[in-house]
PDB file of C-alpha atoms in Angstrom:
ATOM      1  CA  MET U   1     -39.985  25.585  20.183  1.00 64.00           C
ATOM      2  CA  ILE U   2     -39.758  23.741  16.517  1.00 69.00           C
ATOM      3  CA  PRO U   3     -37.347  24.571  14.495  1.00 66.00           C
ATOM      4  CA  SER U   4     -37.708  25.618  10.992  1.00 61.00           C
ATOM      5  CA  SER U   5     -34.163  25.365   9.419  1.00 64.00           C
ATOM      6  CA  TYR U   6     -34.298  22.113   7.056  1.00 77.00           C
ATOM      7  CA  ILE U   7     -30.686  21.353   5.929  1.00 88.00           C
ATOM      8  CA  PRO U   8     -30.242  18.765   3.720  1.00 92.00           C
ATOM      9  CA  ASP U   9     -30.286  15.123   5.148  1.00 94.00           C
ATOM     10  CA  ASN U  10     -26.590  14.416   4.495  1.00 96.00           C
ATOM     11  CA  GLU U  11     -25.680  17.647   5.859  1.00 96.00           C
ATOM     12  CA  ILE U  12     -26.779  16.594   9.018  1.00 96.00           C
ATOM     13  CA  ALA U  13     -25.679  13.364   8.860  1.00 98.00           C
ATOM     14  CA  LYS U  14     -21.957  15.201   8.778  1.00 97.00           C
ATOM     15  CA  LEU U  15     -22.301  17.888  11.452  1.00 97.00           C
ATOM     16  CA  SER U  16     -24.163  15.223  13.774  1.00 98.00           C
ATOM     17  CA  ALA U  17     -21.088  12.536  13.857  1.00 98.00           C
ATOM     18  CA  ARG U  18     -19.017  15.774  13.787  1.00 97.00           C
ATOM     19  CA  MET U  19     -20.320  16.519  17.798  1.00 98.00           C
ATOM     20  CA  LEU U  20     -20.548  13.187  18.786  1.00 98.00           C
ATOM     21  CA  ILE U  21     -16.998  13.228  17.743  1.00 97.00           C
ATOM     22  CA  GLU U  22     -16.317  16.127  19.210  1.00 97.00           C
ATOM     23  CA  ILE U  23     -17.943  15.412  23.297  1.00 97.00           C
ATOM     24  CA  GLY U  24     -15.952  11.999  23.031  1.00 96.00           C
ATOM     25  CA  ALA U  25     -19.135   9.897  22.485  1.00 97.00           C
ATOM     26  CA  ILE U  26     -17.110   7.782  20.198  1.00 97.00           C
ATOM     27  CA  GLY U  27     -14.872   5.427  20.930  1.00 96.00           C
ATOM     28  CA  PHE U  28     -12.646   2.996  18.325  1.00 95.00           C
ATOM     29  CA  ASN U  29     -10.281   0.974  20.024  1.00 92.00           C
ATOM     30  CA  SER U  30      -8.791  -2.199  18.223  1.00 84.00           C
ATOM     31  CA  GLU U  31      -6.015  -3.789  20.606  1.00 87.00           C
ATOM     32  CA  THR U  32      -8.976  -4.072  23.449  1.00 91.00           C
ATOM     33  CA  PRO U  33     -12.220  -4.504  21.567  1.00 92.00           C
ATOM     34  CA  TYR U  34     -15.867  -3.164  23.834  1.00 93.00           C
ATOM     35  CA  LYS U  35     -18.368  -5.216  25.314  1.00 89.00           C
ATOM     36  CA  LEU U  36     -21.710  -4.506  23.929  1.00 83.00           C
ATOM     37  CA  ALA U  37     -24.856  -5.344  25.823  1.00 76.00           C
ATOM     38  CA  SER U  38     -24.803  -8.353  23.430  1.00 78.00           C
ATOM     39  CA  GLY U  39     -21.632  -9.343  25.459  1.00 85.00           C
ATOM     40  CA  LEU U  40     -19.798  -9.700  21.408  1.00 86.00           C
ATOM     41  CA  PRO U  41     -16.745  -7.916  21.050  1.00 92.00           C
ATOM     42  CA  SER U  42     -15.872  -4.356  19.126  1.00 94.00           C
ATOM     43  CA  PRO U  43     -14.071  -2.249  18.012  1.00 95.00           C
ATOM     44  CA  THR U  44     -16.279   0.133  18.234  1.00 96.00           C
ATOM     45  CA  TYR U  45     -18.670   2.120  20.824  1.00 96.00           C
ATOM     46  CA  VAL U  46     -20.726   5.225  20.863  1.00 97.00           C
ATOM     47  CA  ASP U  47     -22.220   6.698  23.747  1.00 97.00           C
ATOM     48  CA  CYS U  48     -24.926   9.057  23.013  1.00 97.00           C
ATOM     49  CA  ARG U  49     -26.024   9.364  26.424  1.00 96.00           C
ATOM     50  CA  LYS U  50     -23.147  11.848  26.345  1.00 97.00           C
ATOM     51  CA  LEU U  51     -25.135  14.013  24.991  1.00 97.00           C
ATOM     52  CA  ILE U  52     -27.177  15.788  27.756  1.00 97.00           C
ATOM     53  CA  SER U  53     -24.223  17.195  29.259  1.00 98.00           C
ATOM     54  CA  PHE U  54     -23.353  19.717  26.619  1.00 98.00           C
ATOM     55  CA  ALA U  55     -26.114  21.856  26.129  1.00 98.00           C
ATOM     56  CA  ARG U  56     -25.453  23.795  22.195  1.00 97.00           C
ATOM     57  CA  ILE U  57     -24.481  20.155  20.848  1.00 97.00           C
ATOM     58  CA  ARG U  58     -27.073  18.888  22.147  1.00 97.00           C
ATOM     59  CA  ALA U  59     -30.112  21.462  21.704  1.00 96.00           C
ATOM     60  CA  THR U  60     -28.333  21.194  18.094  1.00 95.00           C
ATOM     61  CA  LEU U  61     -29.198  17.660  17.634  1.00 97.00           C
ATOM     62  CA  MET U  62     -32.141  17.745  18.931  1.00 97.00           C
ATOM     63  CA  ASP U  63     -33.377  20.373  16.434  1.00 94.00           C
ATOM     64  CA  PHE U  64     -31.789  18.003  13.867  1.00 95.00           C
ATOM     65  CA  LEU U  65     -34.157  14.807  14.999  1.00 96.00           C
ATOM     66  CA  THR U  66     -37.344  17.071  15.047  1.00 95.00           C
ATOM     67  CA  VAL U  67     -36.848  18.296  11.676  1.00 93.00           C
ATOM     68  CA  LYS U  68     -36.469  14.618  10.169  1.00 95.00           C
ATOM     69  CA  ILE U  69     -39.335  14.151  12.148  1.00 95.00           C
ATOM     70  CA  LEU U  70     -41.384  16.610  10.472  1.00 93.00           C
ATOM     71  CA  ARG U  71     -39.918  15.871   7.116  1.00 92.00           C
ATOM     72  CA  ASP U  72     -40.518  12.234   7.201  1.00 94.00           C
ATOM     73  CA  VAL U  73     -43.528  11.670   9.023  1.00 95.00           C
ATOM     74  CA  GLY U  74     -45.448  14.784   9.053  1.00 92.00           C
ATOM     75  CA  MET U  75     -46.263  17.513  10.659  1.00 86.00           C
ATOM     76  CA  GLU U  76     -49.469  16.353  12.196  1.00 94.00           C
ATOM     77  CA  LYS U  77     -49.362  12.670  12.542  1.00 96.00           C
ATOM     78  CA  ILE U  78     -47.749  12.499  15.224  1.00 98.00           C
ATOM     79  CA  ASP U  79     -50.110  12.067  18.619  1.00 98.00           C
ATOM     80  CA  ASN U  80     -47.424  11.293  22.027  1.00 98.00           C
ATOM     81  CA  ILE U  81     -43.498  10.643  21.976  1.00 98.00           C
ATOM     82  CA  ALA U  82     -42.323   7.862  23.775  1.00 98.00           C
ATOM     83  CA  GLY U  83     -39.396   7.437  25.152  1.00 98.00           C
ATOM     84  CA  GLY U  84     -37.429   3.588  25.767  1.00 97.00           C
ATOM     85  CA  GLU U  85     -36.027   3.391  28.822  1.00 95.00           C
ATOM     86  CA  THR U  86     -33.610   4.249  29.892  1.00 94.00           C
ATOM     87  CA  ALA U  87     -31.276   6.291  27.257  1.00 95.00           C
ATOM     88  CA  GLY U  88     -34.179   7.585  25.769  1.00 97.00           C
ATOM     89  CA  ILE U  89     -36.473   9.494  27.813  1.00 98.00           C
ATOM     90  CA  PRO U  90     -34.065  12.662  28.275  1.00 98.00           C
ATOM     91  CA  PHE U  91     -34.681  13.079  24.158  1.00 98.00           C
ATOM     92  CA  ALA U  92     -38.197  12.249  23.904  1.00 98.00           C
ATOM     93  CA  ALA U  93     -39.059  14.894  26.602  1.00 98.00           C
ATOM     94  CA  LEU U  94     -37.033  17.068  24.457  1.00 98.00           C
ATOM     95  CA  VAL U  95     -38.136  16.444  21.247  1.00 97.00           C
ATOM     96  CA  ALA U  96     -41.700  16.458  22.933  1.00 97.00           C
ATOM     97  CA  GLU U  97     -41.312  19.414  23.783  1.00 96.00           C
ATOM     98  CA  ARG U  98     -40.284  20.713  21.012  1.00 95.00           C
ATOM     99  CA  MET U  99     -42.947  19.791  18.969  1.00 95.00           C
ATOM    100  CA  GLY U 100     -45.521  20.901  21.906  1.00 95.00           C
ATOM    101  CA  LEU U 101     -46.452  16.813  22.255  1.00 97.00           C
ATOM    102  CA  PRO U 102     -47.326  14.886  25.271  1.00 98.00           C
ATOM    103  CA  MET U 103     -44.760  12.659  26.420  1.00 98.00           C
ATOM    104  CA  THR U 104     -44.334   8.839  27.686  1.00 98.00           C
ATOM    105  CA  TYR U 105     -41.710   5.944  28.549  1.00 97.00           C
ATOM    106  CA  VAL U 106     -41.578   2.746  27.751  1.00 97.00           C
ATOM    107  CA  ARG U 107     -39.838   0.053  30.718  1.00 95.00           C
ATOM    108  CA  LYS U 108     -37.706  -2.846  28.897  1.00 92.00           C
ATOM    109  CA  LYS U 109     -40.159  -4.939  30.918  1.00 88.00           C
ATOM    110  CA  PRO U 110     -42.624  -4.102  33.745  1.00 83.00           C
ATOM    111  CA  LYS U 111     -41.936  -3.106  36.869  1.00 72.00           C
ATOM    112  CA  GLY U 112     -43.151  -5.848  39.400  1.00 67.00           C
ATOM    113  CA  TYR U 113     -44.803  -4.050  41.697  1.00 67.00           C
ATOM    114  CA  GLY U 114     -47.713  -1.616  42.089  1.00 60.00           C
ATOM    115  CA  LYS U 115     -49.777  -1.927  38.737  1.00 68.00           C
ATOM    116  CA  ASN U 116     -46.723  -3.643  37.082  1.00 68.00           C
ATOM    117  CA  ALA U 117     -46.795  -1.115  34.008  1.00 82.00           C
ATOM    118  CA  ARG U 118     -44.417  -0.816  31.442  1.00 93.00           C
ATOM    119  CA  ILE U 119     -46.022   2.679  29.803  1.00 95.00           C
ATOM    120  CA  GLU U 120     -45.646   5.272  32.208  1.00 95.00           C
ATOM    121  CA  GLY U 121     -48.132   8.200  30.981  1.00 96.00           C
ATOM    122  CA  VAL U 122     -50.937   8.070  29.056  1.00 97.00           C
ATOM    123  CA  ILE U 123     -51.256   6.613  25.710  1.00 97.00           C
ATOM    124  CA  ASN U 124     -54.067   6.251  24.782  1.00 97.00           C
ATOM    125  CA  SER U 125     -56.047   3.961  21.687  1.00 97.00           C
ATOM    126  CA  ASP U 126     -56.635   6.312  19.117  1.00 97.00           C
ATOM    127  CA  GLN U 127     -52.784   8.394  19.165  1.00 98.00           C
ATOM    128  CA  THR U 128     -50.267   7.227  16.858  1.00 98.00           C
ATOM    129  CA  VAL U 129     -46.942   7.290  18.914  1.00 98.00           C
ATOM    130  CA  LEU U 130     -43.556   7.416  17.732  1.00 98.00           C
ATOM    131  CA  LEU U 131     -41.314   5.674  20.047  1.00 98.00           C
ATOM    132  CA  VAL U 132     -37.803   7.575  20.036  1.00 98.00           C
ATOM    133  CA  GLU U 133     -34.259   6.104  21.197  1.00 97.00           C
ATOM    134  CA  ASP U 134     -30.757   7.224  21.261  1.00 97.00           C
ATOM    135  CA  LEU U 135     -29.228   4.506  18.917  1.00 96.00           C
ATOM    136  CA  ALA U 136     -30.262   1.613  17.356  1.00 95.00           C
ATOM    137  CA  THR U 137     -28.110  -1.648  16.264  1.00 91.00           C
ATOM    138  CA  ASP U 138     -29.974  -4.324  14.435  1.00 86.00           C
ATOM    139  CA  GLY U 139     -33.389  -3.470  15.744  1.00 84.00           C
ATOM    140  CA  GLY U 140     -34.377  -6.263  18.648  1.00 84.00           C
ATOM    141  CA  SER U 141     -35.168  -3.702  21.379  1.00 87.00           C
ATOM    142  CA  LYS U 142     -37.107  -1.579  19.157  1.00 93.00           C
ATOM    143  CA  VAL U 143     -39.648  -3.702  18.507  1.00 95.00           C
ATOM    144  CA  SER U 144     -40.457  -4.942  22.200  1.00 94.00           C
ATOM    145  CA  PHE U 145     -40.920  -1.230  23.419  1.00 96.00           C
ATOM    146  CA  VAL U 146     -43.083  -0.975  19.540  1.00 97.00           C
ATOM    147  CA  GLU U 147     -44.536  -3.619  20.861  1.00 96.00           C
ATOM    148  CA  ALA U 148     -45.751  -2.924  24.309  1.00 96.00           C
ATOM    149  CA  ILE U 149     -47.039   0.730  22.992  1.00 97.00           C
ATOM    150  CA  ARG U 150     -48.852  -1.723  20.515  1.00 97.00           C
ATOM    151  CA  GLN U 151     -50.530  -3.322  23.301  1.00 95.00           C
ATOM    152  CA  THR U 152     -52.105   0.215  24.419  1.00 96.00           C
ATOM    153  CA  GLY U 153     -54.434  -0.123  21.541  1.00 97.00           C
ATOM    154  CA  ALA U 154     -52.177   3.022  19.726  1.00 98.00           C
ATOM    155  CA  THR U 155     -50.547   3.088  16.456  1.00 98.00           C
ATOM    156  CA  CYS U 156     -46.735   2.985  16.647  1.00 98.00           C
ATOM    157  CA  ASN U 157     -44.718   2.456  13.003  1.00 98.00           C
ATOM    158  CA  ASP U 158     -41.766   5.309  13.511  1.00 98.00           C
ATOM    159  CA  THR U 159     -38.500   5.398  15.480  1.00 98.00           C
ATOM    160  CA  ALA U 160     -36.876   8.018  15.868  1.00 98.00           C
ATOM    161  CA  VAL U 161     -33.043   7.758  16.913  1.00 98.00           C
ATOM    162  CA  LEU U 162     -29.849  10.010  16.403  1.00 98.00           C
ATOM    163  CA  PHE U 163     -27.954   6.920  15.743  1.00 98.00           C
ATOM    164  CA  TYR U 164     -27.671   3.950  13.979  1.00 97.00           C
ATOM    165  CA  TYR U 165     -25.227   1.489  13.168  1.00 96.00           C
ATOM    166  CA  ASP U 166     -26.213   0.729  10.075  1.00 97.00           C
ATOM    167  CA  ILE U 167     -23.724  -2.927   9.609  1.00 96.00           C
ATOM    168  CA  PHE U 168     -25.826  -5.237  10.640  1.00 93.00           C
ATOM    169  CA  SER U 169     -27.279  -6.466   7.418  1.00 93.00           C
ATOM    170  CA  GLU U 170     -30.204  -8.622   9.568  1.00 93.00           C
ATOM    171  CA  ALA U 171     -31.663  -4.959  10.891  1.00 94.00           C
ATOM    172  CA  PRO U 172     -33.515  -4.271   7.505  1.00 95.00           C
ATOM    173  CA  ALA U 173     -35.606  -7.431   7.595  1.00 95.00           C
ATOM    174  CA  ILE U 174     -36.395  -7.375  11.176  1.00 95.00           C
ATOM    175  CA  PHE U 175     -37.887  -3.564  11.009  1.00 96.00           C
ATOM    176  CA  LYS U 176     -39.683  -4.231   7.629  1.00 96.00           C
ATOM    177  CA  GLU U 177     -41.137  -7.704   9.538  1.00 96.00           C
ATOM    178  CA  ASN U 178     -42.097  -5.344  12.241  1.00 97.00           C
ATOM    179  CA  ASN U 179     -44.175  -2.731   9.631  1.00 97.00           C
ATOM    180  CA  ILE U 180     -41.319  -0.383  12.099  1.00 97.00           C
ATOM    181  CA  LYS U 181     -39.546   2.782  10.224  1.00 98.00           C
ATOM    182  CA  LEU U 182     -36.136   3.879  11.462  1.00 98.00           C
ATOM    183  CA  HIS U 183     -35.434   7.950  11.217  1.00 97.00           C
ATOM    184  CA  PHE U 184     -31.932   8.770  12.452  1.00 98.00           C
ATOM    185  CA  LEU U 185     -29.147  11.533  12.383  1.00 98.00           C
ATOM    186  CA  CYS U 186     -26.383   9.169  11.388  1.00 98.00           C
ATOM    187  CA  THR U 187     -24.070   5.807  11.148  1.00 98.00           C
ATOM    188  CA  TRP U 188     -20.707   4.744  11.523  1.00 98.00           C
ATOM    189  CA  TRP U 189     -20.432   5.123   7.970  1.00 98.00           C
ATOM    190  CA  ASP U 190     -20.606   8.775   8.582  1.00 98.00           C
ATOM    191  CA  ILE U 191     -18.367   8.774  11.342  1.00 98.00           C
ATOM    192  CA  LEU U 192     -15.875   6.685   9.411  1.00 97.00           C
ATOM    193  CA  GLU U 193     -15.307   9.145   6.735  1.00 97.00           C
ATOM    194  CA  GLU U 194     -15.832  12.638   9.152  1.00 96.00           C
ATOM    195  CA  VAL U 195     -12.746  10.427  11.854  1.00 95.00           C
ATOM    196  CA  LYS U 196     -10.445  10.059   8.120  1.00 94.00           C
ATOM    197  CA  LEU U 197     -10.849  13.863   7.779  1.00 94.00           C
ATOM    198  CA  GLN U 198      -9.599  14.613  10.524  1.00 92.00           C
ATOM    199  CA  LYS U 199      -6.984  12.248  11.367  1.00 89.00           C
ATOM    200  CA  THR U 200      -8.644  11.793  14.947  1.00 84.00           C
ATOM    201  CA  PHE U 201      -6.988   8.058  15.051  1.00 90.00           C
ATOM    202  CA  THR U 202      -4.295   5.909  13.857  1.00 91.00           C
ATOM    203  CA  SER U 203      -4.120   4.086  10.625  1.00 92.00           C
ATOM    204  CA  SER U 204      -4.228   0.950  12.149  1.00 92.00           C
ATOM    205  CA  THR U 205      -7.236   1.687  13.833  1.00 93.00           C
ATOM    206  CA  ILE U 206      -9.440   3.394  10.461  1.00 94.00           C
ATOM    207  CA  GLU U 207      -8.032  -0.213   9.684  1.00 95.00           C
ATOM    208  CA  GLU U 208      -9.231  -2.767  12.326  1.00 94.00           C
ATOM    209  CA  VAL U 209     -12.509  -0.674  12.262  1.00 96.00           C
ATOM    210  CA  GLU U 210     -13.693  -0.652   8.630  1.00 96.00           C
ATOM    211  CA  LYS U 211     -13.052  -4.427   9.323  1.00 96.00           C
ATOM    212  CA  PHE U 212     -15.127  -4.684  11.755  1.00 96.00           C
ATOM    213  CA  LEU U 213     -17.510  -2.548   9.894  1.00 97.00           C
ATOM    214  CA  ASN U 214     -17.964  -4.151   6.574  1.00 97.00           C
ATOM    215  CA  SER U 215     -18.398  -8.002   8.276  1.00 96.00           C
ATOM    216  CA  PRO U 216     -19.132  -7.292  12.207  1.00 95.00           C
ATOM    217  CA  ARG U 217     -20.853 -10.787  12.625  1.00 92.00           C
ATOM    218  CA  GLU U 218     -17.670 -12.640  11.073  1.00 95.00           C
ATOM    219  CA  TRP U 219     -14.607 -10.079  12.612  1.00 94.00           C
ATOM    220  CA  GLN U 220     -17.013 -11.115  16.508  1.00 92.00           C
ATOM    221  CA  ASN U 221     -16.673 -14.376  15.466  1.00 92.00           C
ATOM    222  CA  GLU U 222     -13.230 -14.347  15.095  1.00 90.00           C
ATOM    223  CA  ARG U 223     -12.679 -13.705  18.584  1.00 87.00           C
ATOM    224  CA  LEU U 224     -14.903 -15.253  20.709  1.00 81.00           C
TER     225      LEU U 224
END
C-alpha cells in the first residue's frame, strides 16, 4: 500500500539516522579503521542490509523511501523498479510492492552462462525505470547499473537509496555527467548530528570521524 504520510525531508533524515543507529547499522572505529569495498580505510561503516531483520524499522524506512520517490520523481512517472545486486534487491522489491509496479534486478556483471543476462525480470524499452540501492558512496557502481538498464532501451535517470555518504567531492559530478538524479533518506552528516545528541560514541571517536568526513581522501591517504 502506498504510504499517505508526507513528513518533511529534514524529519525523514533525522528519523532515518536514528533508526540506523538503533539497529546497530552504524559503526565508528577510529583506532582500527574499517576496510571499504574499494580497499581504502574508513573510521565509519554503514550496513543497511541489517534492516531486513527489523520489521518495524524496515517498514517505516521503506515508507519513507516510497514517499521520497513519489514526492521527488512523481506519482505516475515510474514504470519499473530495479534493484542493484545484491543489497538493493530486497529494498527494490519492497518499494515495488508499495507502488504496485513491476520489479527487476540488475547484476553487477553478466552471470557467465545461460543467456548471460545482467537484467533479471522484464524491462521494456518504452519504460521509465527507477534504480533502488541500499547506499551510494561516490556514484561509480550506480553508473554501471544505470548503463545496463539503459542498454535495454529503457529510460533510467533516477536512483533512490537509503543512505548517501555525501562526503566525496567527485560524486555530484559523476551523477551529473551521467544524467542521474540521486534521492536518499539520510547522510553521514545526519548520523553525526544524531550520535552527538545521543552521545553514542566517545568524544575522541567523534572528533576523528569528523576529520574523516570533512576530508575523506586526505584522511585515507595518510593511512595507506
